[in-house]
XYZ file of C-alpha atoms in Angstrom:
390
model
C 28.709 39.277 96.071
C 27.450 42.738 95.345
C 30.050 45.960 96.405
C 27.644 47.883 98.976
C 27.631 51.928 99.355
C 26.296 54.767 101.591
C 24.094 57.202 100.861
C 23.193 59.676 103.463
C 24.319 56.622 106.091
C 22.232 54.047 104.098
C 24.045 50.841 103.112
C 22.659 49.397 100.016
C 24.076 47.098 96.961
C 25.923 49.188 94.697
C 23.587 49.361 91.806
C 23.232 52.501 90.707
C 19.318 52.802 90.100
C 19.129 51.132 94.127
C 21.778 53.825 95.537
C 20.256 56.564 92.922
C 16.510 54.941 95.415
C 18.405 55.435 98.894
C 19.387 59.592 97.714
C 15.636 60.198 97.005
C 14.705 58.801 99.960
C 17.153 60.830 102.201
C 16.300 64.071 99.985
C 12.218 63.477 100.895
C 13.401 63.532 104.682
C 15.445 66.165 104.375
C 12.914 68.405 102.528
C 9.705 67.370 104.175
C 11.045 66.796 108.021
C 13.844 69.119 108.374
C 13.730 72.356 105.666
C 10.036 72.255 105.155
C 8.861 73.470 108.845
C 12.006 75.224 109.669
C 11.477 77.714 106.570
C 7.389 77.749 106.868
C 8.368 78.546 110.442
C 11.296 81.070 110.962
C 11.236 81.597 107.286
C 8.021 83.417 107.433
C 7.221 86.491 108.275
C 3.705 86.188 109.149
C 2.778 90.318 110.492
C 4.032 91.345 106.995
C 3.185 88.264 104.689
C 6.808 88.051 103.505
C 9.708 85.554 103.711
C 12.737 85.767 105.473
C 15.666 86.621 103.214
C 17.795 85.012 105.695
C 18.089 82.463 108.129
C 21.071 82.820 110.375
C 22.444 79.667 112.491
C 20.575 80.428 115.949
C 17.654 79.575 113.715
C 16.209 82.921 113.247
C 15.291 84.844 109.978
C 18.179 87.954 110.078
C 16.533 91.314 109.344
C 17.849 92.648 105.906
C 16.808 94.073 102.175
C 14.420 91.044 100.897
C 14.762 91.161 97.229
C 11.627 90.549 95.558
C 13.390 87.704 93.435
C 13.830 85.778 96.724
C 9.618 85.939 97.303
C 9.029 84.805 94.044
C 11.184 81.983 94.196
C 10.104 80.798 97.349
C 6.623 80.996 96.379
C 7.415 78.749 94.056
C 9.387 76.965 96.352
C 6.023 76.393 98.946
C 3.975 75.591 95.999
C 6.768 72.588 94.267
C 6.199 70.950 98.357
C 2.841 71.204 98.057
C 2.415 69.141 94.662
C 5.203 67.066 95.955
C 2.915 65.908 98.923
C 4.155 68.260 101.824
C 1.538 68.403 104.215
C 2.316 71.458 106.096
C 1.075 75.193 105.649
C 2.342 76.011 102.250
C -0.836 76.896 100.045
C -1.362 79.642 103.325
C 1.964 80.927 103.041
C 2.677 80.902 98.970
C -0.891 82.718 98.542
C -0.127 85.100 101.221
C 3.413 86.184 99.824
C 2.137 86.368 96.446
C -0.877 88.462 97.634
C 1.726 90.544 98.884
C 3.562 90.579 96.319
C 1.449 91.198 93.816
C -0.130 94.512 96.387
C 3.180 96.538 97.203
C 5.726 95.113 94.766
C 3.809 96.728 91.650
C 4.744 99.868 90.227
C 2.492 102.432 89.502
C 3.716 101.612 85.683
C 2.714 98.021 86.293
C 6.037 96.351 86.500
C 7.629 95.170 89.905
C 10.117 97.145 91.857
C 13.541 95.322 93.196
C 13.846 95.004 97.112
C 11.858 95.349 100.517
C 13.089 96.285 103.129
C 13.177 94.383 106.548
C 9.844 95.905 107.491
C 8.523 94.939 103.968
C 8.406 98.237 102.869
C 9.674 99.074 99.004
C 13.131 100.003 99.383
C 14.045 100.005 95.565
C 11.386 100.807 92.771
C 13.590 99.665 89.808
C 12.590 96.912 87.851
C 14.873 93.970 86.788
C 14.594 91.200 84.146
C 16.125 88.846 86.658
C 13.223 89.574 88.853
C 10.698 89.584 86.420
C 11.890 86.587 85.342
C 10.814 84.746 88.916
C 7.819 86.720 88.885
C 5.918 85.364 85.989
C 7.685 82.090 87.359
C 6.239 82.734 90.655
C 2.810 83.282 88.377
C 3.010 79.849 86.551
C 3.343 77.213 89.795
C 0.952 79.533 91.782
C -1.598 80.021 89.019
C -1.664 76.119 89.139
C -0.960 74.772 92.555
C -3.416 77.082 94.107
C -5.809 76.622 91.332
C -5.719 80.232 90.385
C -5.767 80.930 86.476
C -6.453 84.798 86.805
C -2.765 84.332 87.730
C -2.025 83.122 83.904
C -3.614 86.729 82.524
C -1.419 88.218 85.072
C 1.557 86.820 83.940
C 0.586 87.344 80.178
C 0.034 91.413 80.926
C 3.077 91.862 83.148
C 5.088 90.510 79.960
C 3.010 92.302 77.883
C 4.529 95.403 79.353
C 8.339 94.320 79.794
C 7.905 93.141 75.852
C 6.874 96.877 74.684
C 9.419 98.445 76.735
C 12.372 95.949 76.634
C 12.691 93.936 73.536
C 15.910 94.220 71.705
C 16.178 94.149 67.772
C 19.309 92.420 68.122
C 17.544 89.144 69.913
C 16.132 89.287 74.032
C 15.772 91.959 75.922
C 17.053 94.317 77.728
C 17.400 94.321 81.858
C 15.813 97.086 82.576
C 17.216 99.747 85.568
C 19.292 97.945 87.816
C 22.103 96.277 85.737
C 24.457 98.871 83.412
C 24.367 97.339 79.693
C 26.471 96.386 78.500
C 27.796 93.648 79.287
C 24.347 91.829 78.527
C 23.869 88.408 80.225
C 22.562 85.308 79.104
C 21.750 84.412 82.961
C 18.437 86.878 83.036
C 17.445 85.077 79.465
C 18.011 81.271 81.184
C 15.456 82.226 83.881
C 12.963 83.589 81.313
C 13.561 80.719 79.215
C 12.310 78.457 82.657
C 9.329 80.826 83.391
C 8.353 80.542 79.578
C 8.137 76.695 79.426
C 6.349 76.451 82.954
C 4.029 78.959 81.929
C 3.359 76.881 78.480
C 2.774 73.434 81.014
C 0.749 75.069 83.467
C -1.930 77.525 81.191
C -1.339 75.518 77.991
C -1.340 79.520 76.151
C 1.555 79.131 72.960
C 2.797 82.751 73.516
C 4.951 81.120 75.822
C 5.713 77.952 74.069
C 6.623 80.426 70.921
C 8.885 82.807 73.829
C 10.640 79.743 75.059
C 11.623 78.078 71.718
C 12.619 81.978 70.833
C 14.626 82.060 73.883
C 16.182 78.372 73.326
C 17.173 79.602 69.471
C 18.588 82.812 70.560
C 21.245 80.674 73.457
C 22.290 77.854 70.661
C 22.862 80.705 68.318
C 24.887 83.492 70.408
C 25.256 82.206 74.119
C 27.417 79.201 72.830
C 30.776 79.673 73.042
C 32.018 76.029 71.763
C 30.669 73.890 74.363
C 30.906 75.953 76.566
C 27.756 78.322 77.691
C 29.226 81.979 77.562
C 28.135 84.735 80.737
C 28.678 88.457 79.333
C 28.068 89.726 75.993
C 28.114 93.338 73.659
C 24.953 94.792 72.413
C 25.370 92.311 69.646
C 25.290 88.804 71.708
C 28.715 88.870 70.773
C 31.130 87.051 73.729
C 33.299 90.334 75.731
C 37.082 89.583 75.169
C 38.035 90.206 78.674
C 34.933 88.361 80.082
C 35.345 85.301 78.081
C 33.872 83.196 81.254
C 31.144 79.837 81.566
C 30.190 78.786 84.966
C 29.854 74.941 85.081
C 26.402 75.763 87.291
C 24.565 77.817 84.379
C 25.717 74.694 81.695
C 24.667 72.167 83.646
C 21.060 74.377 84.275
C 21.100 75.341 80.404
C 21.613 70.879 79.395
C 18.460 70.873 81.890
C 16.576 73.423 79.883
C 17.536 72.429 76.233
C 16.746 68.509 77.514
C 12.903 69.447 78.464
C 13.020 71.569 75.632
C 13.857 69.061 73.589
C 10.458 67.754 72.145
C 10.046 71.493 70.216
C 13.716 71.787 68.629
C 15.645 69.665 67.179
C 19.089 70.705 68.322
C 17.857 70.708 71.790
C 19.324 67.183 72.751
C 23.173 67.961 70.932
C 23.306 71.484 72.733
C 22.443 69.872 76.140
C 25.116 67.103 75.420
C 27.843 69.372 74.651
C 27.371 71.586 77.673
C 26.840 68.929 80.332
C 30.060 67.030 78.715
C 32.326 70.476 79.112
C 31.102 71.457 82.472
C 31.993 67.404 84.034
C 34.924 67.717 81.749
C 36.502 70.824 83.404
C 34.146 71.687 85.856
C 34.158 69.316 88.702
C 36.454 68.684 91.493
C 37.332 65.560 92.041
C 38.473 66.088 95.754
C 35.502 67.808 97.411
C 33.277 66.326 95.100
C 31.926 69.177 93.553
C 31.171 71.685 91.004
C 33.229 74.757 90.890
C 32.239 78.113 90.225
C 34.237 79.680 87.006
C 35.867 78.392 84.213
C 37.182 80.534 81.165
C 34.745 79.003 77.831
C 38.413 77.071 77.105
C 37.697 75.626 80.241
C 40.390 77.081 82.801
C 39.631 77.130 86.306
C 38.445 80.970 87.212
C 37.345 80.238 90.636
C 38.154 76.771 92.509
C 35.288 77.809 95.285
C 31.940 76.039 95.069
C 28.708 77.338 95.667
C 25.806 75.607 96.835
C 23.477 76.348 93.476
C 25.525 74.388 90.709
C 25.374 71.110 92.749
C 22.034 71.219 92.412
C 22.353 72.007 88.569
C 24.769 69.250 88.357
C 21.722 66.685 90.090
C 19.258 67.877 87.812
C 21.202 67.825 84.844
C 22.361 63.636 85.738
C 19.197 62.830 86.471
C 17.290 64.303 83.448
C 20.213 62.102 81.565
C 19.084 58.944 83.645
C 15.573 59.365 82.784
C 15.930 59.945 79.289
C 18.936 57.313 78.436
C 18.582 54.570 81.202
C 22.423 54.755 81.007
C 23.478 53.752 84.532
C 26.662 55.970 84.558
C 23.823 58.570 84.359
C 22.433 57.202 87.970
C 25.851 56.755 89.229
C 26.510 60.579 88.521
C 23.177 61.301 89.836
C 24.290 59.734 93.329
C 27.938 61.475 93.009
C 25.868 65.068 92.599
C 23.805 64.367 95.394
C 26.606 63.414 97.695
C 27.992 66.936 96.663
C 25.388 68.508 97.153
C 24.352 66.547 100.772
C 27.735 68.258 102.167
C 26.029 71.556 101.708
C 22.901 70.601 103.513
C 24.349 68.600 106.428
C 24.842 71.221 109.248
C 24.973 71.140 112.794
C 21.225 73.434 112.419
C 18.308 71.243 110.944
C 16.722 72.482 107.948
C 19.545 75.072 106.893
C 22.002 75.008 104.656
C 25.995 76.723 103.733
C 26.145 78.322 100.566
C 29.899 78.672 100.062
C 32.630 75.729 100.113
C 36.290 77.607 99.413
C 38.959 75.639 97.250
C 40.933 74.747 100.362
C 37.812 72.835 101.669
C 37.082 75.417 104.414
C 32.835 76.522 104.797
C 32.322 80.428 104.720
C 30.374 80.647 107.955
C 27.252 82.944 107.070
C 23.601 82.975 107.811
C 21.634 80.669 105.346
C 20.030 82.406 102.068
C 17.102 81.656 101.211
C 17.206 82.277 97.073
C 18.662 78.938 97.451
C 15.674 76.907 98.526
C 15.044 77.505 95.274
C 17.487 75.682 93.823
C 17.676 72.692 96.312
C 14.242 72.323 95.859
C 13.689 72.146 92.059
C 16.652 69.421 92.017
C 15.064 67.113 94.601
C 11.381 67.292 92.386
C 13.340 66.119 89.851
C 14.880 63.225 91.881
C 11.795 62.192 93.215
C 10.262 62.478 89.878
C 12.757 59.964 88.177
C 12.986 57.736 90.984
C 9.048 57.501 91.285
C 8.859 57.428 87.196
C 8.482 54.002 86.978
């Protein structure tokens, strides 16, 4: 007789691909009855065409700075539950934020500024690779979900601009106004990296095929730091002494990247390995059942607290593995990243979510952000997706 396990209180046989079945299945009823209205509904800001930046736990968005990054991902965000069958208001709501976005958020110079402020005015006009980053990210899922390819020559003239102004002899770019270089970051890079290959799937244009495989070359050949995926850097890509750190959320994000990546580089598939291998190695803890937030690259524990972000990383990562090996330890670490990441989104409020688990086990009690919809999000499409794959 078959060992049966819960998921999300369902009782099923413990195969892995049937348990790996019963996690997408709680995930679409989390997203589509629970998170879906409550951010299309207190998460929106409908006088100003905005979203909230923050949804506290009476269920109301709190007023603060909105950071432009935070509308661009949730843009993309509205437009990922709209191609994943969410039948709610979110081709409205995406096309209204980006309007806005795309109205006050540009710069006379044509680049975007950094934060609104609660009344969605600009309340910081310097520009930010991070941001950009999620901007021409924004560009790629809106240009397609909403059937919008003037959103593709958008995207190829804001780069356009942050390319003449930004790119570095030594390899990437430059962050622009906000961040004090050095220490550069590979983090700004990963996010381009994303934007790049979903703005090759969605307009088919190779400038960003040719960015992305740049982008992929430039972190095997100076973010690496062993297996480990280095954070802070000198002018020369070369790892800072004192800042010698890898975050087991950014390898498990980067194995994600190099594995769709994979079918334009060679190395793709032995970079992904290595990082996913040293961030389960010394990343995860055993007791909560999740991934923590800083290692040192020889893979010391930094920080034993656990964000909400790199459990997703840690799903997405397991299941790309699943889908491309049909190992079932692959499922079976699929279903232990969901259950980590399920503690984060089962609150006493529907549809929110806590961000921060400390090492003792305690929850930092907080309003919920929503920069990580994002991330929740883009690991349950790819749940779905390899569940529904067959």
């Amino acid at each position: 007789m078959g060992v049966s396990a819960s998921v999300s209180g369902e009782t099923v046989e413990a195969r892995p691909d049937l348990e790996l079945a019963a996690a997408a299945a709680a995930a679409r009823r989390w997203l589509f009855e629970e998170a879906a209205p409550v951010w299309a509904d207190a998460g929106f800001d409908r006088d100003r065409g905005l979203f909230a930046e923050q949804i506290s736990w009476a269920g109301r968005p709190e007023p603060v700075t909105r950071r432009l990054r935070v509308q661009a991902r949730q843009i993309y965000s509205f437009c990922e539950l709209g191609r994943l069958g969410w039948s709610g208001p979110w081709a409205e709501q995406a096309e209204r934020a980006l309007d806005r976005l795309l109205a006050a958020g540009r710069r006379g110079d044509g680049l975007f500024v950094h934060t609104f402020d609660d009344r969605g005015d600009v309340e910081d006009e310097r520009c930010d690779l991070y941001d950009h980053a999620f901007v021409l990210f924004a560009l790629a899922h809106a240009g397609a979900a909403l059937n919008r390819p003037d959103l593709f020559d958008t995207a190829d003239a804001l780069f356009d601009l942050w390319e003449a102004r930004y790119r570095r002899p030594t390899g990437g770019f430059h962050e622009g106004e906000v961040e004090v270089q050095p220490p550069r970051r590979q983090n700004p890079h990963m996010h381009l990296f994303e934007a790049a290959l979903a703005l090759w799937e969605a307009s088919g244009r190779e400038r960003w095929l040719k960015l992305a495989m740049e982008l992929e070359r430039l972190a095997e050949d100076r973010f690496l730091i062993g297996d480990a995926m280095g954070e802070y850097f000198d002018e020369n890509w070369s790892p800072l002494g004192a800042r010698r750190l890898a975050e087991p959320g950014h390898c498990f994000e980067w194995a994600w990247l190099f594995d769709r990546a994979a079918g334009h580089s060679a190395s793709a598939l032995e970079a992904s390995d290595r990082l996913c291998a040293f961030a389960r190695r010394n990343g995860l803890d055993a007791a909560r059942g999740v991934a923590v937030n800083a290692l040192t690259a020889d893979g010391a524990v930094v920080d034993a607290d656990a964000r909400l972000w790199p459990q997703t990383e840690r799903l997405k990562c397991a299941v790309a593995r699943w889908r491309r090996t049909g190992d079932p330890e692959e499922a079976r670490e699929a279903v232990d990243a969901w259950r980590g990441l399920h503690r984060y989104l089962d609150t006493p409020v529907r549809g929110v979510w806590r961000d921060r688990l400390k090492a003792d086990g305690s929850w930092v009690e907080e309003p919920a952000p929503a920069s990580s919809f994002y991330h929740i999000i883009c690991s349950l499409s790819a749940l779905l997706a390899a569940v529904d794959k067959d």
